[in-house]
Coordinates of C-alpha atoms and ligand atoms in Angstrom, one line a residue:
Chain E
M806 CA -0.1 0.0 0.1
K807 CA 1.3 3.6 -1.0
S808 CA 0.9 7.2 -0.7
L809 CA -1.5 9.4 -1.9
S810 CA -1.0 13.4 -2.5
I811 CA -3.7 15.8 -4.0
R812 CA -2.0 18.9 -5.1
N813 CA -3.9 22.0 -5.8
L814 CA -7.0 20.1 -7.1
S815 CA -9.7 22.2 -8.8
K816 CA -13.1 21.4 -10.6
T817 CA -15.3 24.0 -12.6
Y818 CA -18.6 22.5 -13.9
F819 CA -20.6 24.0 -16.5
D820 CA -24.1 24.4 -15.1
P821 CA -26.3 24.4 -18.2
Y822 CA -29.5 25.9 -16.6
A823 CA -27.5 28.5 -14.9
G824 CA -25.6 29.0 -18.3
K825 CA -22.3 29.6 -16.4
H826 CA -19.6 27.9 -14.9
V827 CA -19.5 27.0 -11.1
T828 CA -16.4 26.0 -9.0
A829 CA -17.0 22.9 -7.0
V830 CA -13.5 22.2 -6.0
Q831 CA -11.2 25.1 -5.2
D832 CA -7.3 24.6 -4.7
V833 CA -7.6 21.7 -2.7
S834 CA -4.3 19.8 -1.2
I835 CA -4.4 16.7 0.8
E836 CA -1.7 14.3 1.7
V837 CA -2.2 10.8 3.0
P838 CA 0.9 8.9 3.5
E839 CA 1.5 5.3 3.3
G840 CA -0.8 3.1 5.6
E841 CA -3.1 6.1 6.9
F842 CA -7.2 6.3 7.1
V843 CA -7.8 10.1 6.3
S844 CA -11.9 11.0 6.6
I845 CA -13.0 13.5 4.3
V846 CA -16.1 15.3 6.1
G847 CA -18.7 18.2 5.2
P848 CA -21.9 19.2 4.5
S849 CA -23.8 17.8 1.2
G850 CA -22.5 19.5 -1.9
C851 CA -19.4 20.7 -0.5
G852 CA -17.5 18.9 -3.3
K853 CA -16.5 15.6 -1.9
T854 CA -17.6 13.2 -4.2
T855 CA -16.1 15.4 -6.8
I856 CA -12.8 15.4 -5.4
L857 CA -12.9 11.5 -5.2
N858 CA -14.0 10.9 -8.5
M859 CA -11.4 13.0 -9.7
V860 CA -9.0 11.0 -7.3
A861 CA -10.4 7.7 -8.7
G862 CA -10.3 9.1 -12.5
F863 CA -13.5 9.0 -13.4
L864 CA -13.8 13.1 -13.9
P865 CA -11.2 14.8 -15.4
V866 CA -9.5 17.7 -13.2
S867 CA -9.7 21.3 -14.2
G868 CA -6.3 22.3 -12.3
G869 CA -3.7 20.5 -9.8
E870 CA -2.3 17.0 -9.8
I871 CA -3.2 13.7 -8.2
V872 CA -0.1 11.6 -7.3
V873 CA -0.3 8.1 -6.3
D874 CA 3.1 6.0 -5.6
G875 CA 5.0 9.0 -6.7
R876 CA 3.3 8.8 -10.3
A877 CA 0.9 11.7 -11.6
V878 CA -2.3 9.7 -12.5
S879 CA -5.2 10.7 -14.9
G880 CA -8.3 8.1 -15.8
P881 CA -9.1 5.1 -14.0
G882 CA -6.6 2.5 -12.4
P883 CA -5.9 -0.8 -10.1
D884 CA -3.7 1.3 -8.2
R885 CA -6.9 3.3 -7.0
G886 CA -9.3 0.9 -5.7
V887 CA -13.2 2.2 -5.2
V888 CA -15.6 1.5 -2.6
F889 CA -19.4 3.0 -4.0
Q890 CA -22.0 3.9 -1.9
S891 CA -24.5 1.9 -4.5
H892 CA -22.3 -0.9 -3.7
A893 CA -21.8 -1.6 -7.6
L894 CA -21.2 -5.1 -7.5
F895 CA -21.9 -7.0 -11.1
P896 CA -25.2 -8.7 -10.1
W897 CA -24.5 -11.5 -12.9
K898 CA -21.5 -12.5 -10.9
T899 CA -21.5 -14.8 -7.7
V900 CA -19.5 -13.2 -4.8
L901 CA -16.6 -15.2 -5.3
E902 CA -16.5 -13.9 -8.9
N903 CA -17.1 -10.2 -7.9
V904 CA -14.1 -10.3 -5.5
A905 CA -11.8 -12.2 -8.0
F906 CA -12.5 -10.0 -10.8
G907 CA -9.8 -7.3 -9.9
P908 CA -6.9 -10.5 -9.5
K909 CA -8.6 -11.8 -12.9
M910 CA -7.5 -8.1 -14.6
R911 CA -4.5 -8.7 -13.0
G912 CA -3.8 -12.0 -15.1
V913 CA -4.0 -13.9 -11.7
G914 CA -5.0 -17.8 -12.9
P915 CA -8.4 -19.1 -12.2
K916 CA -7.1 -21.4 -9.1
E917 CA -4.8 -18.6 -7.4
R918 CA -7.6 -15.8 -7.6
E919 CA -10.1 -18.1 -6.3
A920 CA -7.5 -18.2 -3.4
I921 CA -7.2 -14.8 -3.0
A922 CA -10.8 -14.3 -3.0
R923 CA -11.8 -16.7 -0.6
D924 CA -8.9 -15.0 1.9
Y925 CA -10.6 -11.7 1.6
L926 CA -13.9 -13.2 2.2
A927 CA -12.8 -15.0 5.5
L928 CA -11.2 -11.5 6.8
A929 CA -14.7 -10.1 6.6
G930 CA -16.5 -12.7 7.6
L931 CA -18.2 -13.6 4.1
S932 CA -16.8 -17.0 3.5
H933 CA -20.5 -18.5 3.8
A934 CA -22.2 -16.1 0.6
A935 CA -19.5 -16.8 -1.7
D936 CA -21.5 -18.6 -4.3
R937 CA -24.4 -16.1 -3.9
Y938 CA -25.4 -13.5 -6.4
P939 CA -25.2 -10.2 -5.1
N940 CA -29.1 -9.5 -5.1
E941 CA -29.7 -12.3 -2.9
L942 CA -27.6 -10.5 0.1
S943 CA -28.6 -7.8 2.8
G944 CA -27.4 -4.3 2.0
G945 CA -24.9 -4.5 5.1
M946 CA -23.1 -7.7 3.1
Q947 CA -23.3 -6.0 -0.2
Q948 CA -21.4 -3.2 1.1
R949 CA -19.1 -5.6 3.0
V950 CA -18.3 -7.5 -0.8
G951 CA -18.0 -4.2 -2.3
V952 CA -15.1 -3.1 0.2
V953 CA -13.7 -6.8 0.1
R954 CA -13.5 -6.8 -4.0
A955 CA -11.7 -3.2 -3.6
L956 CA -9.3 -4.7 -1.1
A957 CA -8.5 -8.0 -2.8
N958 CA -7.0 -6.2 -6.0
E959 CA -4.5 -4.5 -3.6
P960 CA -4.6 -1.2 -4.8
A961 CA -2.3 1.5 -3.5
V962 CA -4.8 3.6 -2.2
L963 CA -8.9 2.6 -1.3
L964 CA -11.4 5.2 -1.9
M965 CA -14.4 5.1 -0.1
D966 CA -17.3 7.3 -0.9
E967 CA -20.2 7.3 2.2
P968 CA -20.3 3.5 1.4
F969 CA -22.4 3.0 4.7
A970 CA -24.6 5.7 4.3
S971 CA -27.5 3.7 3.0
V972 CA -27.6 0.7 5.6
D973 CA -29.5 0.8 8.8
A974 CA -27.5 2.5 12.1
Q975 CA -26.8 -1.0 13.7
T976 CA -25.4 -2.3 10.6
R977 CA -23.1 0.9 10.0
M978 CA -21.7 0.7 13.5
T979 CA -20.6 -3.2 13.0
L980 CA -19.1 -2.5 9.3
Q981 CA -17.4 0.8 10.8
E982 CA -15.9 -1.5 13.6
E983 CA -15.0 -4.0 10.6
L984 CA -13.2 -1.7 8.6
T985 CA -11.1 -0.4 11.5
R986 CA -10.1 -3.7 12.3
I987 CA -9.4 -4.9 8.6
W988 CA -7.3 -1.7 8.3
Q989 CA -5.3 -2.5 11.4
E990 CA -4.8 -6.1 10.2
R991 CA -4.0 -4.9 6.7
R992 CA -2.8 -1.3 6.7
P993 CA -4.3 0.1 3.6
T994 CA -3.7 3.6 2.6
I995 CA -7.4 4.9 2.9
I996 CA -9.5 8.2 1.8
F997 CA -12.9 7.6 3.3
I998 CA -15.9 10.3 2.6
T999 CA -18.7 11.0 4.6
H1000 CA -21.2 13.6 6.0
D1001 CA -21.4 11.9 9.0
V1002 CA -19.1 13.3 11.7
P1003 CA -18.7 10.6 14.3
E1004 CA -18.2 8.0 11.9
A1005 CA -15.3 10.4 10.3
V1006 CA -14.0 10.7 13.7
F1007 CA -14.1 7.1 14.8
L1008 CA -12.6 5.4 11.8
A1009 CA -9.8 7.9 11.0
N1010 CA -6.2 9.2 11.9
R1011 CA -7.4 12.2 10.6
V1012 CA -10.4 14.2 9.7
V1013 CA -10.0 16.9 6.7
V1014 CA -13.3 19.3 7.2
L1015 CA -14.3 20.8 3.9
S1016 CA -16.3 24.0 3.1
K1017 CA -17.7 25.1 -0.3
G1018 CA -15.1 23.2 -1.9
R1019 CA -11.9 24.2 0.1
V1020 CA -10.2 22.5 2.8
L1021 CA -11.1 24.2 6.0
E1022 CA -9.0 22.5 8.6
E1023 CA -7.5 19.3 9.3
V1024 CA -8.2 17.7 12.9
E1025 CA -5.7 14.9 14.3
I1026 CA -7.6 11.9 15.9
D1027 CA -5.3 10.6 18.0
L1028 CA -7.5 8.1 19.8
P1029 CA -6.2 4.5 20.7
R1030 CA -6.8 1.6 18.5
P1031 CA -8.6 -1.0 18.6
R1032 CA -11.5 1.1 18.1
S1033 CA -14.8 0.0 19.4
W1034 CA -18.5 1.7 19.8
E1035 CA -18.8 0.0 22.9
T1036 CA -15.8 2.0 24.9
L1037 CA -15.8 5.1 22.5
I1038 CA -19.4 6.3 22.9
E1039 CA -18.5 7.0 26.4
D1040 CA -15.1 8.0 25.7
E1041 CA -14.2 11.9 26.7
R1042 CA -11.4 12.5 24.0
F1043 CA -13.9 10.8 21.1
K1044 CA -16.6 13.5 22.5
T1045 CA -14.1 16.5 22.5
L1046 CA -13.1 15.6 19.0
S1047 CA -16.7 15.0 17.7
S1048 CA -17.9 17.9 18.9
R1049 CA -14.7 20.0 17.8
V1050 CA -15.0 18.8 14.3
L1051 CA -19.0 19.1 14.5
Q1052 CA -18.5 22.4 15.1
L1053 CA -16.4 23.0 12.1
V1054 CA -18.4 21.4 9.6
R1055 CA -21.2 23.8 11.0
S1056 CA -19.4 26.8 10.7
A1057 CA -19.1 25.7 7.1
Chain Z
M782 CA -38.7 -29.8 8.3
S783 CA -37.3 -27.5 5.5
A784 CA -38.0 -30.4 3.1
V785 CA -41.5 -31.1 3.8
G786 CA -41.7 -27.2 3.2
N787 CA -40.0 -27.4 -0.2
I788 CA -42.3 -30.3 -1.0
G789 CA -45.3 -28.4 -0.3
A790 CA -43.9 -25.4 -2.1
G791 CA -42.9 -27.4 -5.3
R792 CA -46.7 -28.9 -5.3
S793 CA -48.5 -26.0 -5.1
A794 CA -46.2 -24.0 -8.0
A795 CA -46.9 -26.8 -9.8
S796 CA -50.9 -26.5 -9.1
E797 CA -50.3 -22.6 -10.2
R798 CA -49.0 -23.4 -13.5
V799 CA -51.8 -25.9 -14.1
R800 CA -53.9 -22.9 -13.0
A801 CA -52.4 -20.7 -15.1
A802 CA -52.7 -22.8 -18.2
F803 CA -56.2 -23.4 -17.4
S804 CA -57.1 -20.3 -17.3
F805 CA -55.4 -19.6 -20.5
L806 CA -57.2 -22.5 -22.6
L807 CA -60.4 -22.0 -20.8
P808 CA -61.2 -18.8 -23.1
L809 CA -59.7 -20.6 -26.4
F810 CA -61.9 -23.7 -25.7
V811 CA -65.3 -21.2 -25.5
L812 CA -64.1 -19.8 -28.6
L813 CA -64.1 -23.4 -30.2
V814 CA -67.7 -24.0 -29.0
V815 CA -68.8 -20.7 -30.0
W816 CA -68.0 -21.2 -33.1
E817 CA -69.2 -24.5 -33.9
A818 CA -72.7 -23.4 -32.3
T819 CA -72.3 -20.4 -34.4
V820 CA -72.0 -22.5 -37.9
R821 CA -74.8 -24.6 -36.9
I822 CA -77.4 -22.8 -35.8
F823 CA -77.1 -20.1 -38.6
D824 CA -76.1 -23.0 -41.0
V825 CA -73.2 -21.2 -42.3
H826 CA -72.0 -22.2 -46.2
P827 CA -69.0 -24.0 -45.4
G828 CA -67.0 -21.8 -48.4
I829 CA -68.0 -18.8 -46.0
F830 CA -66.7 -20.4 -42.9
P831 CA -66.5 -23.8 -42.3
G832 CA -67.2 -25.8 -38.9
V833 CA -64.9 -27.2 -36.4
G834 CA -65.0 -30.8 -38.5
P835 CA -63.9 -29.7 -41.9
V836 CA -60.9 -28.0 -40.3
L837 CA -59.8 -30.7 -38.4
R838 CA -60.0 -33.0 -41.2
A839 CA -58.5 -30.8 -43.7
G840 CA -55.7 -30.6 -40.6
A841 CA -55.2 -34.5 -40.4
E842 CA -55.2 -34.8 -44.0
S843 CA -52.0 -31.8 -44.5
V844 CA -50.4 -33.6 -41.5
A845 CA -50.8 -37.0 -43.4
N846 CA -49.4 -36.3 -46.9
G847 CA -46.7 -34.2 -45.0
T848 CA -47.4 -31.1 -46.7
L849 CA -47.9 -29.4 -43.2
F850 CA -44.5 -30.0 -42.4
L851 CA -42.9 -29.1 -45.4
H852 CA -44.8 -25.4 -44.7
I853 CA -43.9 -25.2 -41.4
A854 CA -39.8 -26.2 -42.0
A855 CA -39.8 -23.5 -44.8
S856 CA -41.0 -21.0 -42.7
F857 CA -39.3 -21.8 -39.4
G858 CA -35.7 -21.8 -41.8
R859 CA -36.3 -18.4 -42.9
V860 CA -37.2 -17.2 -39.4
L861 CA -34.1 -18.4 -37.8
T862 CA -31.7 -17.3 -40.8
G863 CA -33.1 -13.8 -40.9
T864 CA -33.4 -13.4 -36.8
T865 CA -29.8 -14.8 -36.5
L866 CA -28.6 -12.5 -38.8
A867 CA -30.2 -9.7 -37.0
I868 CA -29.1 -10.6 -33.8
L869 CA -25.5 -11.0 -35.0
V870 CA -25.5 -7.7 -36.4
G871 CA -28.1 -5.6 -34.2
V872 CA -26.2 -6.2 -31.0
P873 CA -23.0 -4.9 -31.7
L874 CA -24.4 -2.0 -33.3
G875 CA -26.2 -1.4 -30.4
I876 CA -23.4 -1.5 -28.6
L877 CA -21.7 0.8 -30.4
M878 CA -24.5 3.1 -30.0
G879 CA -24.9 2.5 -26.2
V880 CA -20.9 3.7 -25.6
S881 CA -20.6 6.2 -28.2
P882 CA -22.8 9.3 -27.9
G883 CA -21.8 10.6 -31.0
V884 CA -22.9 7.1 -33.0
S885 CA -25.9 7.2 -31.1
T886 CA -27.3 10.8 -31.6
V887 CA -26.8 10.5 -35.5
L888 CA -28.2 6.6 -35.5
T889 CA -31.3 7.5 -33.0
P890 CA -33.6 9.1 -35.5
L891 CA -32.9 6.8 -37.7
F892 CA -33.9 3.6 -36.4
R893 CA -37.1 5.5 -35.0
F894 CA -37.9 6.2 -38.4
F895 CA -37.0 2.6 -39.8
S896 CA -38.7 0.8 -36.7
V897 CA -42.2 2.4 -37.8
L898 CA -41.4 0.7 -41.4
A899 CA -40.0 -2.5 -39.6
G900 CA -41.5 -5.6 -41.6
I901 CA -44.4 -5.6 -43.9
A902 CA -43.6 -2.3 -45.9
W903 CA -40.3 -3.9 -47.0
I904 CA -41.5 -6.7 -49.0
P905 CA -42.3 -5.0 -52.4
I906 CA -38.8 -3.5 -52.3
A907 CA -37.5 -6.8 -50.9
T908 CA -38.6 -8.9 -54.1
L909 CA -37.2 -6.1 -56.3
W910 CA -33.8 -6.5 -54.5
F911 CA -33.9 -10.3 -54.0
G912 CA -36.6 -11.8 -56.1
Y913 CA -39.2 -14.0 -55.1
G914 CA -38.0 -16.8 -52.6
F915 CA -35.7 -17.4 -49.8
G916 CA -33.8 -14.0 -50.0
A917 CA -37.0 -11.5 -49.8
I918 CA -38.7 -13.2 -47.0
T919 CA -35.5 -13.7 -45.1
F920 CA -34.6 -10.0 -45.6
V921 CA -38.3 -8.9 -44.5
I922 CA -37.6 -11.1 -41.2
F923 CA -34.2 -9.5 -40.9
N924 CA -35.7 -5.9 -41.0
A925 CA -38.2 -6.9 -38.6
V926 CA -35.9 -8.7 -36.0
F927 CA -32.9 -6.1 -36.4
F928 CA -33.9 -2.7 -35.6
V929 CA -36.0 -3.7 -32.3
V930 CA -33.0 -5.7 -30.9
A931 CA -30.5 -2.6 -31.7
Y932 CA -32.7 -0.4 -30.1
N933 CA -32.9 -2.7 -27.1
T934 CA -29.5 -3.3 -26.8
L935 CA -28.9 0.3 -26.9
L936 CA -31.3 0.7 -23.9
G937 CA -30.2 -2.2 -22.3
V938 CA -26.4 -0.7 -22.3
S939 CA -27.2 2.6 -21.4
G940 CA -29.5 1.5 -18.5
I941 CA -26.3 -0.3 -16.7
P942 CA -25.5 1.9 -13.7
H943 CA -22.5 4.1 -14.3
A944 CA -20.7 2.9 -11.4
L945 CA -20.9 -0.7 -12.8
R946 CA -18.6 0.8 -15.8
N947 CA -16.7 2.7 -13.2
A948 CA -15.9 -0.1 -10.8
A949 CA -14.9 -2.3 -13.9
W950 CA -12.4 0.5 -15.1
S951 CA -11.3 0.8 -11.6
L952 CA -10.7 -2.7 -10.8
G953 CA -8.4 -3.1 -14.3
A954 CA -10.9 -3.7 -16.7
D955 CA -9.6 -3.3 -20.6
R956 CA -11.7 -2.7 -23.3
K957 CA -12.7 -6.5 -24.2
T958 CA -13.4 -7.5 -20.6
M959 CA -15.6 -4.3 -20.3
L960 CA -17.5 -5.6 -23.7
F961 CA -17.8 -9.3 -22.8
E962 CA -18.2 -9.1 -19.0
V963 CA -20.0 -5.7 -18.2
L964 CA -22.0 -4.1 -21.1
L965 CA -23.1 -7.6 -22.8
P966 CA -24.6 -9.4 -19.4
G967 CA -25.7 -6.2 -18.3
A968 CA -27.8 -5.4 -21.5
L969 CA -28.9 -9.0 -22.0
P970 CA -32.2 -9.0 -20.3
N971 CA -33.1 -6.2 -22.8
I972 CA -31.3 -7.8 -25.6
V973 CA -33.8 -10.8 -24.9
T974 CA -36.6 -8.8 -24.9
G975 CA -35.5 -7.3 -28.2
I976 CA -35.7 -10.8 -29.5
R977 CA -38.7 -11.7 -28.0
T978 CA -40.6 -8.5 -29.7
G979 CA -38.7 -8.5 -32.7
L980 CA -39.9 -12.2 -32.9
G981 CA -43.4 -10.9 -32.9
F982 CA -43.3 -8.6 -35.6
A983 CA -41.1 -10.9 -37.8
W984 CA -43.5 -13.9 -37.3
R985 CA -46.3 -11.5 -38.7
G986 CA -44.1 -10.1 -41.4
L987 CA -43.1 -13.9 -42.6
I988 CA -46.6 -14.9 -43.1
A989 CA -47.5 -11.8 -45.2
A990 CA -44.0 -12.3 -47.3
E991 CA -44.5 -15.7 -48.0
M992 CA -48.4 -15.0 -49.6
I993 CA -46.8 -12.7 -51.9
A994 CA -43.3 -14.2 -52.4
T995 CA -42.5 -17.4 -52.7
N996 CA -44.1 -21.5 -52.9
M997 CA -43.6 -22.9 -49.6
G998 CA -44.5 -21.8 -46.3
L999 CA -47.5 -21.2 -43.8
G1000 CA -48.1 -18.1 -45.4
Y1001 CA -48.1 -19.7 -48.8
M1002 CA -50.3 -22.6 -47.6
L1003 CA -53.3 -20.0 -46.8
F1004 CA -52.7 -18.2 -50.0
L1005 CA -52.5 -21.8 -52.2
A1006 CA -55.7 -22.7 -50.3
R1007 CA -57.5 -19.6 -51.3
D1008 CA -57.0 -20.5 -54.8
F1009 CA -58.7 -23.6 -54.4
Y1010 CA -61.4 -22.3 -52.3
R1011 CA -60.5 -24.7 -49.4
T1012 CA -61.8 -22.5 -46.9
E1013 CA -61.1 -25.2 -44.3
L1014 CA -57.6 -25.4 -44.9
I1015 CA -57.7 -21.6 -44.8
V1016 CA -58.8 -21.6 -41.3
F1017 CA -56.4 -24.4 -40.3
G1018 CA -53.4 -22.5 -41.4
M1019 CA -54.7 -19.5 -39.2
V1020 CA -55.1 -22.0 -36.5
V1021 CA -51.6 -23.4 -37.0
I1022 CA -50.0 -20.0 -37.3
G1023 CA -51.3 -18.8 -34.1
I1024 CA -50.6 -21.9 -31.7
L1025 CA -47.1 -22.2 -33.2
W1026 CA -46.2 -18.7 -32.2
L1027 CA -47.8 -19.2 -28.7
L1028 CA -45.8 -22.2 -28.4
I1029 CA -42.6 -20.1 -29.3
D1030 CA -43.5 -17.2 -27.3
R1031 CA -44.6 -19.0 -24.3
L1032 CA -42.1 -22.0 -24.2
I1033 CA -39.3 -20.6 -25.1
L1034 CA -38.8 -16.8 -25.4
A1035 CA -41.1 -15.7 -22.0
P1036 CA -39.2 -18.2 -19.7
L1037 CA -35.8 -17.2 -21.5
E1038 CA -36.6 -13.6 -20.9
R1039 CA -38.1 -14.2 -17.4
R1040 CA -34.8 -16.2 -16.7
T1041 CA -32.3 -13.7 -17.5
I1042 CA -34.1 -10.9 -15.2
E1043 CA -34.4 -13.2 -12.3
R1044 CA -31.2 -14.4 -12.1
W1045 CA -29.5 -11.5 -12.3
G1046 CA -31.7 -9.2 -10.0
L1047 CA -31.9 -6.7 -12.9
V1048 CA -35.5 -5.4 -12.1
R1049 CA -36.1 -2.6 -14.1
Ligands
ADP1157 N1 -21.9 16.9 -13.4 C1 -21.9 18.2 -12.5 N2 -22.8 19.7 -13.3 C2 -22.5 20.5 -12.7 N3 -22.4 20.5 -11.1 C3 -22.3 19.9 -10.4 C4 -22.1 18.4 -10.9 N4 -21.5 17.4 -10.1 C5 -21.6 18.2 -9.2 N5 -22.2 19.3 -9.2 C6 -22.3 20.9 -8.4 O1 -20.7 20.0 -7.5 C7 -21.0 20.7 -6.2 C8 -20.5 19.8 -5.4 O2 -21.1 18.1 -5.7 P1 -20.3 17.0 -5.1 O3 -19.3 16.5 -5.1 O4 -21.2 15.8 -5.4 O5 -20.7 17.1 -3.4 P2 -21.0 16.4 -2.1 O6 -20.3 14.8 -2.5 O7 -20.1 16.7 -1.0 O8 -22.3 16.3 -1.9 C9 -22.6 20.8 -6.1 O9 -22.9 22.0 -5.8 C10 -23.1 20.2 -7.1 O10 -24.4 20.7 -7.1
MG1158 MG1 -21.6 12.4 -2.7

C-alpha cells in the first residue's frame, strides 16, 4: 500500500441551467501517507464526491494534480480501488467472481485468484456467501463485499464514498468496527468520505473538514486502537474531538 | 422440516402452473364451442366459414400427406436465418450506439424512422432486390428483428448503472473485458426482450411475405388454399400460425426472458 498526494486540485463544472461555470472544488491539497486512514467530512454539496471522482479518475481535473505512489495519474486504474455508495457489484457474477474480478484483470490464474478471493472473503466473515449473487444479500453484506472486492485487488489507495450511508444504523456501526479491524490488520491507505461526523472521527487518523470546495481545517484523531463503539461512545476524548469537528462542519 | 416445506412449495408451484394453463386455455375452448354453435345455428355456408369438423379433417389430411410439415419447416428455416443474422448485426451495433454518444446521436432518429417501417412495408422492395423466394422473405424477417434488437441493446447498455462501468475500470478492466463481462451481460435482459418483440413482428411479416413471395411456407399455404376455395384449410392454417407463435413465445421466449431478468435480479 502506498501514499497519495492531492495537490492544488480544482474542478469547475458548466451548469447548463444557469448557463455559467460553477466551482465545486478549489485549490484542495491533501496528503495521505502510506498506511494512513483519512476521512473527508463536510456538508452535502461541498465537493466530496467530486474530489473522490477526480482521484478515482472518473472525472477530469480542472487544475492541480493527483500523485499516487510517486506517479501523477489520470483516468481510472487498479492502483486506486473504489468502494461505491451503491455497492456497484456485478449482478451477473457471484460474490466470489466479483471479488476475483480484480485479480483476474491482473492476469492471476483461476485457482490462485479464487484462493485470493476466498482469503479476503474470510477476512470480512463472508465465506458462506461466496456462491451467492449480490441481489441475494442484505444491504450490509453487499457493502462488505464491495469493500472486499476493492481490497482483493491490492490497490495503492482505497477510495470510499459514503459506503455505509444507505445501511441501517445498527449494521453501520458493525461495518465501521469491521473496517477499523481490517485497516489494522492490513494497513491499507484509505480516503473515506462521509457527511457523518462521528463516523469520520471513529474511523480515521485524521479528519479533513471541507467547506464550499475548500479545505477548512484538518483535525488529528489521536484515539487509541483497536476502536469499538462500546468503549468510544463514553470516551471523553472521542466526545471532544467529535464536537470540535462538528463545530467546524456547522460553521462551514 | 425444510424438506417438507420444499415439497409443499413444489406442489403449489405445479398446481399454480396448471391453473395458469387452464385459465389460458379455457377462453380458447369457449371460442371453439361458440364457433361450432354459430356455424350450426345459422347454417353458415362452408365456403364462407367451415365448422370445427371440416377444419380438423383438412388438418389431419395435411399432416398425413406431409405438406404441413414442409410448410412449417420452410417458414422456420427463414425465421431462424433472418433472426440469427439480425442478432449478429443488431447487438454489436446497439452496443456501439450505447457506448458512443456520437454514433447514437446520428443513428437514433434513423432507428425511430425505420422501426415504424420494420417488416411488412419492405416486402415490395425486398422482392425487387432479392427476387421471389428465400432472400426476400429472410430480408423482411431480418428487418423486423434487427431494429428492435439493436434499439433494445442500446437501451440495455445505457441502462447499466454508471457505477458498474466505473467499478470495472478501476478494477483494471480493458475494453474486451468491458464488452464481454459488463456491457453484454448487463444488456442481456433487454436484448432478450428485443428478440422476443422482434420475433413477434417477424412472425407477422413472415406470413405476409410468404403470401406474396414464395411457393412454400405457412403464408403460402393460406394463399394456395384460397386459390382452391379450401376455406377449411385456410382456417386450419390460421390456427396453426397462431398456435405455433403461442408455443414459441410461451415455451421458449417468455421463460428465457424471465430467467435472465430474475437470475441477475435486474429489475428495471
Ligand atoms: N455533473 C455536475 N454538473 C454540474 N454541477 C455539479 C455536477 N456534479 C456536482 N456538481 C455540483 O458540485 C458541487 C459539489 O457536488 P458533490 O461533489 O457531489 O458534493 P458532495 O459529494 O459533497 O455532496 C455541488 O454544488 C453540485 O451541485
Ligand atoms: Mg457525494
